[in-house]
Short mmCIF file of C-alpha atoms in Angstrom, two decimals:
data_model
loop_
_atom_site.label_atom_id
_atom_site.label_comp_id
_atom_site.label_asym_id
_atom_site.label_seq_id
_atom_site.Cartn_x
_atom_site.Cartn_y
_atom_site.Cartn_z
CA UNK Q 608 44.94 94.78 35.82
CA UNK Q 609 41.80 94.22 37.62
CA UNK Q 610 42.53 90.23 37.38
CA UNK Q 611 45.74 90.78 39.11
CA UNK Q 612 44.73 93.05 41.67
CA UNK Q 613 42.02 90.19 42.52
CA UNK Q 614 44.90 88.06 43.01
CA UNK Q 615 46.66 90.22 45.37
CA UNK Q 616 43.76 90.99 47.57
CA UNK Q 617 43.62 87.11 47.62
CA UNK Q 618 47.24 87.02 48.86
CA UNK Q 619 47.50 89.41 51.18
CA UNK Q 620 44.38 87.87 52.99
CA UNK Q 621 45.71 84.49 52.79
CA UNK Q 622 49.02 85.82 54.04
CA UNK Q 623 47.42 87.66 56.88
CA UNK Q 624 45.86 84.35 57.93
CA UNK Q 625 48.98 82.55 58.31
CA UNK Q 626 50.82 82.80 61.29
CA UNK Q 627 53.97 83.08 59.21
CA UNK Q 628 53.59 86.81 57.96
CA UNK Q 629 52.97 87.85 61.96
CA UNK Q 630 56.71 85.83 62.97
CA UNK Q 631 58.25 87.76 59.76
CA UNK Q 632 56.65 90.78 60.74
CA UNK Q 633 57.91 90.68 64.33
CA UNK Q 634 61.35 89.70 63.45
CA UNK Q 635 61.66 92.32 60.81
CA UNK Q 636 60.56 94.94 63.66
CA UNK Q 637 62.89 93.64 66.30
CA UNK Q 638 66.10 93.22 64.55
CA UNK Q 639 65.64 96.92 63.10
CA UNK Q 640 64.68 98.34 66.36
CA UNK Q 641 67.72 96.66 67.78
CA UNK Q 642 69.74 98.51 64.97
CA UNK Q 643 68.11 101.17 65.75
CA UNK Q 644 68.76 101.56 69.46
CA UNK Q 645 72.42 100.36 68.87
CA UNK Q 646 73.10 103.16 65.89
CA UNK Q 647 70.69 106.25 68.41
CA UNK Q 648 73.49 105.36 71.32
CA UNK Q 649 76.69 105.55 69.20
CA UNK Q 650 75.38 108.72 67.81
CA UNK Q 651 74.52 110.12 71.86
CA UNK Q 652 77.50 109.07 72.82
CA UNK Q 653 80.18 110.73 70.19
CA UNK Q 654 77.89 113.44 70.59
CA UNK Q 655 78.45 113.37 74.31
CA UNK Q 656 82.04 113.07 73.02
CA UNK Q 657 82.25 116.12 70.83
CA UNK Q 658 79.90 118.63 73.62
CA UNK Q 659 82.95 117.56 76.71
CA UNK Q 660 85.89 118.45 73.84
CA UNK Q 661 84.13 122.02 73.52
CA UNK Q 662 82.67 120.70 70.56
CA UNK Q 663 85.84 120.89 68.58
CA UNK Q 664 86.42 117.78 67.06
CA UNK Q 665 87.24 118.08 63.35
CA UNK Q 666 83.77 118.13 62.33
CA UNK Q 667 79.72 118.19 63.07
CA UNK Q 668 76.97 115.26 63.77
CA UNK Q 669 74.63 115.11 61.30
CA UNK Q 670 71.63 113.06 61.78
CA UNK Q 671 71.09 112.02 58.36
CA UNK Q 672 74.62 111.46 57.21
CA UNK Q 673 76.02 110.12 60.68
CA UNK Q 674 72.92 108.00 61.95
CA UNK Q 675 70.15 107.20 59.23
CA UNK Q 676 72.41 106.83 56.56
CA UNK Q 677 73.99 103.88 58.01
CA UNK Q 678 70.51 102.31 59.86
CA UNK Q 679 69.49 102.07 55.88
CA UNK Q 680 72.29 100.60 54.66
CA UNK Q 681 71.58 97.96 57.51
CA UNK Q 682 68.07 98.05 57.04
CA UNK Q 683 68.97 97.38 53.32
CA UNK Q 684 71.39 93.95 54.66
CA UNK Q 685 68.71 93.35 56.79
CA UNK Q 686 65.72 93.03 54.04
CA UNK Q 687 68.12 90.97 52.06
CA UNK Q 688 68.20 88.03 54.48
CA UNK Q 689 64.28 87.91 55.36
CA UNK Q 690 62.50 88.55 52.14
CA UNK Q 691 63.49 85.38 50.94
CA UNK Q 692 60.36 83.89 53.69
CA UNK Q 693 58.17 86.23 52.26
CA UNK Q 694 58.57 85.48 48.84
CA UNK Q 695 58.89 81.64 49.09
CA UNK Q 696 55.07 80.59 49.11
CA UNK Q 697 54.11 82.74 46.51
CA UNK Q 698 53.80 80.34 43.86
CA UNK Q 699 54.95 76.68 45.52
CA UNK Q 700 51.79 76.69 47.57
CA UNK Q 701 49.32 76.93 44.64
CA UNK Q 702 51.61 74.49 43.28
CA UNK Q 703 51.73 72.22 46.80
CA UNK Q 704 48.04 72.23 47.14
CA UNK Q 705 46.54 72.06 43.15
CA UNK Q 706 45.53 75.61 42.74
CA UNK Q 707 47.69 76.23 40.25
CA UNK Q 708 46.25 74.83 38.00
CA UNK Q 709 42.59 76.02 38.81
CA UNK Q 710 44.64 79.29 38.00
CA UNK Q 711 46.17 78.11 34.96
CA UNK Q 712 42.95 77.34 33.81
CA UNK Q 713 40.98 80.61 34.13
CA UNK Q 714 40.09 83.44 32.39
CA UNK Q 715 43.28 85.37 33.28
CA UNK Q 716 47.05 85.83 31.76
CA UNK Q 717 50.28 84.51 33.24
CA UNK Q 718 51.42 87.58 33.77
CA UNK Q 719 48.45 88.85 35.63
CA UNK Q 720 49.08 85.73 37.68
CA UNK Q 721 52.39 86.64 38.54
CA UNK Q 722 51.84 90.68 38.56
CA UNK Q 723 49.20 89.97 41.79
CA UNK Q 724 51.22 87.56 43.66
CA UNK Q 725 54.40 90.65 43.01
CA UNK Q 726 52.02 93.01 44.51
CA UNK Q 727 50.33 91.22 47.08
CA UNK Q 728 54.05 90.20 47.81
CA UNK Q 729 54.98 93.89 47.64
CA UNK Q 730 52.18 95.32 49.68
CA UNK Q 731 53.48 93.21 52.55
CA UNK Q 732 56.62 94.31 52.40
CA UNK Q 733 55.77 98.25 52.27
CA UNK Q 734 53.45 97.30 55.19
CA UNK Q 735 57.07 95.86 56.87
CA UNK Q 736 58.74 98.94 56.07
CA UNK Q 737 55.76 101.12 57.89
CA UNK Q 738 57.11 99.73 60.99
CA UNK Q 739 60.08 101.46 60.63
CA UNK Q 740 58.11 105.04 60.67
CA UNK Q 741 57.97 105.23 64.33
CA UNK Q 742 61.34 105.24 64.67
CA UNK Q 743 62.12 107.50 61.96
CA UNK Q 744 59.16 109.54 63.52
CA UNK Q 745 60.96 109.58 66.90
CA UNK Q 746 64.09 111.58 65.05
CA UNK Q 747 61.90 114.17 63.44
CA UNK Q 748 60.25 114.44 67.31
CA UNK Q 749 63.63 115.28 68.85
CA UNK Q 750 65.50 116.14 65.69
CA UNK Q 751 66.02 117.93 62.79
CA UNK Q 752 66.67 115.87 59.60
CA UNK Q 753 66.27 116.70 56.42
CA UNK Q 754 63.24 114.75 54.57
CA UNK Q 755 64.46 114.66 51.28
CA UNK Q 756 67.82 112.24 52.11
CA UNK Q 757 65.03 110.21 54.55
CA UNK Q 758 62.43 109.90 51.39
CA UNK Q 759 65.31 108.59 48.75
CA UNK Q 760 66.71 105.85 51.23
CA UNK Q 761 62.76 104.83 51.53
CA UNK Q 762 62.53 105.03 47.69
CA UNK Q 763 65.70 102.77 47.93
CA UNK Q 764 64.77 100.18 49.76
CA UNK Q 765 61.61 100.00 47.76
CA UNK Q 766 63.66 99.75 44.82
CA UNK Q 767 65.27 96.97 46.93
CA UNK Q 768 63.00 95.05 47.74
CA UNK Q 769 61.11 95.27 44.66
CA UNK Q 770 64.01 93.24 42.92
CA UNK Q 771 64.36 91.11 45.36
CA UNK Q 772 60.43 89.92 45.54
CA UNK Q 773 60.89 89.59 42.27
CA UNK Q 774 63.91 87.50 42.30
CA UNK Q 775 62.36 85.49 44.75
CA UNK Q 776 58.89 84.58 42.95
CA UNK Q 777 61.12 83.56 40.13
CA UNK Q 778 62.30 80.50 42.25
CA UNK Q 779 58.96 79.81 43.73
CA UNK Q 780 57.77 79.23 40.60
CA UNK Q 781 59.97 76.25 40.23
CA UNK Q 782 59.26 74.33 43.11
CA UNK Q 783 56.28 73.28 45.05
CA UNK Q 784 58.61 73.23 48.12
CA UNK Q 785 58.44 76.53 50.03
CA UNK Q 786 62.00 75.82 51.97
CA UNK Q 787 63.62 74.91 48.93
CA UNK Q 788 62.38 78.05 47.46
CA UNK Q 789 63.49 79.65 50.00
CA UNK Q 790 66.69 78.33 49.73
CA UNK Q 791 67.42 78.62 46.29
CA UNK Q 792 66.57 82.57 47.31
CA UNK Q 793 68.60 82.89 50.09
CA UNK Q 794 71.74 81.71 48.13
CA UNK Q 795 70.98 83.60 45.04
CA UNK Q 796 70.83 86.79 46.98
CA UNK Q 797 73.80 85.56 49.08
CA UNK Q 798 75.61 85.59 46.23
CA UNK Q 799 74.13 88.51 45.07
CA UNK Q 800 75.67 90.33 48.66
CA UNK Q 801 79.15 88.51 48.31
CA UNK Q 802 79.61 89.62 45.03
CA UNK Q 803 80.23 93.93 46.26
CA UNK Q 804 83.35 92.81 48.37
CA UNK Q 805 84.75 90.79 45.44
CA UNK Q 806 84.31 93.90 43.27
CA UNK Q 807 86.42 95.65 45.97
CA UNK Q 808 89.22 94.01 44.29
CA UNK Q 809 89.07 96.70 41.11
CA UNK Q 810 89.82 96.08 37.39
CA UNK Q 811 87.74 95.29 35.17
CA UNK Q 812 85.90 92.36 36.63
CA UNK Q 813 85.57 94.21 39.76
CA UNK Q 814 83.33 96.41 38.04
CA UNK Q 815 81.28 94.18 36.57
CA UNK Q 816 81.03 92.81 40.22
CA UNK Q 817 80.33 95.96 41.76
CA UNK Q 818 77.57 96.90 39.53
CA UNK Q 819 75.85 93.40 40.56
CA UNK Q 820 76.21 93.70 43.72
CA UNK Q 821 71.68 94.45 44.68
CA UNK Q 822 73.30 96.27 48.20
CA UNK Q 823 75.91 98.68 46.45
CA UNK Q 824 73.12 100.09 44.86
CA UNK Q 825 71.43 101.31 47.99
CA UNK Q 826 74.40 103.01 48.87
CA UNK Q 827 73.92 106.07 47.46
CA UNK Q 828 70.28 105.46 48.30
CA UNK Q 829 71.25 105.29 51.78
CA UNK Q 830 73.25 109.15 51.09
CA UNK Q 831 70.16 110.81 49.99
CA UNK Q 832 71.38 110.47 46.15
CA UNK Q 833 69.38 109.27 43.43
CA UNK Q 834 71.11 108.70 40.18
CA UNK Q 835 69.74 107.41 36.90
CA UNK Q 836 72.02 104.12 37.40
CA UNK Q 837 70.31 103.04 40.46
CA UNK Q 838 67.58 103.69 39.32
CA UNK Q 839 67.61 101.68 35.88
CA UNK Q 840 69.62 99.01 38.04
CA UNK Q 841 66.66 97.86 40.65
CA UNK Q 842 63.84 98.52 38.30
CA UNK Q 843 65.33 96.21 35.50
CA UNK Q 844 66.40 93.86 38.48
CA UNK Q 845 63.00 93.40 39.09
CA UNK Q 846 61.81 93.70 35.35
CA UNK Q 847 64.01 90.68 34.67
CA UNK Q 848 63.31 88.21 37.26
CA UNK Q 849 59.45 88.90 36.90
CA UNK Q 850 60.11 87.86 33.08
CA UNK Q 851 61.24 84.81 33.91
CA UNK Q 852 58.69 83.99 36.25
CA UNK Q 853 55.95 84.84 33.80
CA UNK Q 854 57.86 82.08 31.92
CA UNK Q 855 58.26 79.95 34.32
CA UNK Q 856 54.33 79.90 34.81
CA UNK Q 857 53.89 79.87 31.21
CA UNK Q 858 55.77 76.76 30.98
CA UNK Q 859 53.49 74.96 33.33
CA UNK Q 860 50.27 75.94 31.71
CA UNK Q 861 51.90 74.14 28.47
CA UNK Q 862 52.69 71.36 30.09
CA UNK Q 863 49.95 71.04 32.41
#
């Protein structure tokens, strides 16, 4: 454990020197703040709506079920599309520039190789989803929610992204090309997305579908619900892809 924690203090440095993580970081922040703001004004507005009706109108706002339930779900959408640039160098530049096999030929495990580029990876993200807190923070300034809903869509998207990273390292492992990994990503989790409204069809099939679809699972997430099939979902999502990375960097130390 210690090797791989090395390895992901090496990482996140590296990462943190690159101009990339700051552009990812930025975009990340404005695209949610922009779902935020659009989401806050809907909610104002039928609010607005409901107080000149005399506040009958079928029904009650709800900040957590009528506003942060669906800025997660977006959020959720969101991390699918730009986790693909943060996962994309995390093995093809060791490969790009030789490291790799400097790597390959120390004192440490392939899986401790690819457990601290995960969590290096992983810290990142959770340092993406920080940015988010202000906003939240903003709510519980003016607001009322309840925490434990706003704690399981966090855990969710954790879950989320965990998977994903994972996913991603996978493909980074096979290339020394950052864009193609990138790529191969982007369309794997594309198909990944595409795959919950082809579900919507039903039968049997659509099931299957469904249950692969890495967004439907944040759904209930998103509702404050956490169920065991989540759960056991996103954590052997991410258990599976970080297998096959392992073996994908196993593969090179045999025939490097």
């Amino acid at each position: 454990m210690r090797n791989a924690l090395t390895i992901a203090r090496r990482e996140i440095g590296a990462a943190l020197a690159s101009p990339v993580a700051y552009v990812l970081f930025g975009a990340f922040a404005f695209l949610y703040g922009y779902f935020f703001a659009d989401y806050l004004q809907s909610f104002v507005e039928a609010g607005m709506r409901m107080s000149q009706m005399g506040g009958f109108s079928g029904g009650t706002l709800n900040v957590n079920t009528d506003l942060l339930r669906w800025l997660m779900a977006s959020t959720a959408v969101l991390v699918l599309f730009l986790l693909p640039l943060l996962s994309m160098r995390t093995v093809s530049e060791e490969i790009r520039s030789g490291t790799m096999e400097l790597l390959l030929t120390a004192p440490i495990t392939d899986g401790q190789i690819v457990l601290g580029k995960f969590l290096a990876a992983f810290a990142l993200y959770g340092g993406m989803l920080a940015l988010t807190g202000l906003h939240v923070g903003v709510l519980f300034w003016f607001s009322q929610p309840e925490i434990a809903p706003v704690l399981a869509a966090y855990l969710g998207l954790l879950l989320l992204g965990a998977g994903l990273l994972a996913l991603g390292l996978f493909f980074s492992s096979l290339t020394r090309n950052q864009i193609v990994a990138g790529l191969l990503t982007f369309g794997a989790l594309l198909v990944l997305w595409l795959v919950e409204f082809a579900g919507a069809r039903g039968g049997e099939l659509g099931r299957v579908l469904a249950y692969l679809s890495v967004t439907g699972h944040m759904e209930g997430f998103a509702r404050g619900v956490i169920t065991t099939r989540d759960l056991v979902f996103y954590l052997s999502f991410a258990a599976f892809w970080l297998f096959l990375a392992r073996e994908s960097v196993r593969s090179r130390r045999w025939r490097g």
